[in-house]
Amino acid sequence: MSIANTLLKPTLLKSEITASLIPNSLVSDIFGTQKNERTIFWTKNPRLSSRVTQVRSIREVRSSESKNIRTAVAPNISIPKETKVQVVITIRKKNKETLTEKIEGALQSLFNGFGKGMQIQLISEEIDPVSKSGKRLESSVGGWLSKQLEDANIAEYSTELMVPSDFGCPGAVLVTNLQPNEFYLMGIVVHASEGPLSFPANSWIQSRNVHPESRIIFRNQAYLPSQTPAGLKDLRREDLISVRGKEKGKRDHSERIYNYATYNDLGNPDKDDDLARPVLGGEKWPYPRRCRTGRAATNTDAYSESRVENPDPVYVPRDETFEESKQASFSSSRLKAKFHNLLPALTATVSGEKSFKCFTEIDKLYSDGILVKHDKNEAKIFEKLLLPVLINKIVKAGLGVLKYDIPAIISRDRFSWLRDNEFARQALAGVNPVNIERLKEFPILSKLDPAIYGPPESLITKELIEQELEITSVEQAIENNQLFIIDYHDILLPFVKKINDLPETKTYASRTVFYYTKSGVLKPIAIELSLPPTPSAPQNKRVYTHGHDSTSYWVWKLAKAHVCANDAGIHQLVNHWLRTHACTEPYIISTHRQLSSIHPIYKLLHPHMRYTLEINSIARQSLINAGGIIEECFMAGKYSMELSSAAYDSMWRFDMEGLPADLIRRGMAVEDPSMPCGVRLIIEDYPYAADGLLIWSAIKEWVEAFVAHFYSEPNSITSDIELKAWWDEIKNKGHHDKQSEPWWPKLQTKEDLSGILTTMIWVTSGQHAALNFGQYPFGGYVPNRPTQMRKLIPHEDDREYEEFMSDPQSTFLSSLPAQLQATKIMAAQDTLSTHSPDEEYLGKLHQFHWNWINDYQIRELLEKFSSRLVEIECIINVRNKNTRLKNRNGAGIPPYELLIPSSGPGVTGRGIPNSISI
């Protein structure tokens, strides 16, 4: 049996390979039993070494056994004498669906096989004394490797180079695409006698006919700017310049240019005056910046960018688009198709203004479904849509059944949503558990201008609260940390009149006060709903309490529904979209523009940037745009993004986005150095915070160890020119409208950097997961969490009051979103709550990204981080079985799983992806 065949059989024992005369050190390393950072694949037998290294290319890391094989090489390896090295290039072919694509794939294979498809230049880390840049060796790439690959969509090509003895260690490869079409380069492996050198790419390489410049692919070695080998300095600078591009001109979809723009593409004034929207980003409407696309201005408004409508894509840098593995199941095109084809079909089927007549009609969405009308040509489109929960089957061509799965919130207890304790529990363990605050002082006061918005005092008085408390005084309850509030008064009241002038939508500015009982249960005791003051009603507010008669009961239920609609709007527009999606985009743009791909912080952040620009571009096209799903189905209507801008202006602070700081700001925790994260929760049974602090502490430990490893010198932070430019650009360009705020953290020490990075990674992973993947489990049952209300609460002097008294259920149901709105938002929430099969979860790396860095110590730290997350998952599972924790355990209570790290695909209500990928 040959050595090569032996190494390719994972079932063989070490002894069998040892018997083939491979040195013990090499055998141990292949099986991952040695952990020396500088261990390399090396043997004194050149013939044997050649045969070993030739079979160790990128393809082998796809197998589960290879995940433990250590292939890193020491950064100072050089090639000792003139020798022949093999270079293996791995390409992922496109999934072929059309004849044209099949022909293109066949031509690409021929080009590559005969050496006409690409050229490479091997760049040394050492300077050429003549060119004053890295030494270079050039070769065409051709020839197929004979081994049959398991994945038919992956191809490998090779070339051989004679390397001089003084060449030094290869640090980069320049790739030139000679073909007419782009190809996806997974990576390059250079097989030298001392061991394989890995150059991971995972990038689209454009034809030189489109982009004449060769692509620079660096080795998987991390260097601070000051540590960059002399032969790579020019390439490091050139690569950064290439991704910055020019600030003018329209971006082509083949480009990978990162730059900034305002949110000036949400409206479509050329189509309709009513679709005009203000530009977000600037003094009037402050906002984070997005990735620039450079499209021409609209004909109607010179400051607004012309729109790209479905199904055409919006520009994002080429490598930010969904990979085909994601497109195959949950791609941008099919996500768009869902909104583009499914939602119009719902519109054609369901009356736009038809209310649910009874609760049974809502229940039928899960048991019987909706007959969705579409023609026969659309049948195949529906069948191809990824609707893992939403559509169970298409019963026949031309007529389909849209059948919703039962949301988790009613799967165990159909009537849980009716109860006050469930209403309150969701403030701590629901999909939006980040707005509840401890009530610190009394009376409750508004900060709005009283000349415009009336007296600042709330109508929730001390006497009213004490009446509900029965025994405890307000002062004692505040002192004992028993009073809490969700206060949307100041953020919403300036928008209420404009919103209520819209058809089919009505809202209030709400305040809700909760009491934490001695039995450990939170209960709502008062709701204040406010309208803008009028000459006849300068204090246009009403306070509602539970009451004990039937009329009070129904009014209280309507008041809670209005609070839920406010909560759903703030959740979607502020906490979910703004604080995670929009505020993260500048971090990603700056990281690409200012940090080289060989910068260690780039390598740390890269998994947390995956797909975010693409999903944000889809949101601008289909969700948050004028007339989009958010405007159509959520409480703020066409003023949704203006509300989001107002929240950014008045509420968003980077230094408060970290979990411990946010909990302290809201009074939900106090500083306690004896606790792992330095904080102690006021309410122990606060599932989001309790589980979140576990995730936060794990991220913090991983980040601090990573930073300490690379920044070991005293002044290494302040001397890092790329890092300084990165942080300055995030503040001054990405969050331009906040650049002068005094609360931005300094970046001078390892502790400063660790704190900044921990916050960023928490927001893109744990925070987003907690706010996103519960949308359908909680919002899929409309009465539990209406996103919009269509009627104000009737009062004695209203003409609707008599109808309410005679049929309160009808009044309640007709106040909820209409059937069409409800079914649309359920479809959108199902989409947004879905994990794709290629999801990368926190602490894990995609099988093709395994070789992101060759530093053994960092890999061990990552393994430690991953192991800690497994432990946290076990801790959360134990907590969910603890009968003492009533907010996550009890009759009909769903367990809190949104911060459990792992998940499978679909709507699972759990799982923390590395990045904001949906």
PDB file of C-alpha atoms in Angstrom, residues 14 25-35 41 65 67-70 863:
ATOM      1  CA  LYS A  14      -0.907   4.987  13.600  1.00  0.00           C
ATOM      2  CA  SER A  25       7.004  13.122  14.713  1.00  0.00           C
ATOM      3  CA  LEU A  26       5.211  13.354  11.377  1.00  0.00           C
ATOM      4  CA  VAL A  27       2.715  10.643  12.321  1.00  0.00           C
ATOM      5  CA  SER A  28       1.926  12.357  15.601  1.00  0.00           C
ATOM      6  CA  ASP A  29       1.379  15.669  13.904  1.00  0.00           C
ATOM      7  CA  ILE A  30      -0.895  14.202  11.243  1.00  0.00           C
ATOM      8  CA  PHE A  31      -3.081  12.750  13.947  1.00  0.00           C
ATOM      9  CA  GLY A  32      -3.132  16.052  15.834  1.00  0.00           C
ATOM     10  CA  THR A  33      -1.443  14.783  18.996  1.00  0.00           C
ATOM     11  CA  GLN A  34       1.308  17.390  19.182  1.00  0.00           C
ATOM     12  CA  LYS A  35       0.435  20.994  20.024  1.00  0.00           C
ATOM     13  CA  PHE A  41       5.405  18.828   8.480  1.00  0.00           C
ATOM     14  CA  GLU A  65     -11.026  13.787  10.342  1.00  0.00           C
ATOM     15  CA  LYS A  67     -10.423  19.183  11.252  1.00  0.00           C
ATOM     16  CA  ASN A  68      -7.930  18.039  13.866  1.00  0.00           C
ATOM     17  CA  ILE A  69      -4.934  17.868  11.538  1.00  0.00           C
ATOM     18  CA  ARG A  70      -2.496  20.676  12.250  1.00  0.00           C
ATOM     19  CA  GLU A 863     -11.320  25.477  20.956  1.00  0.00           C
TER      20      GLU A 863
END
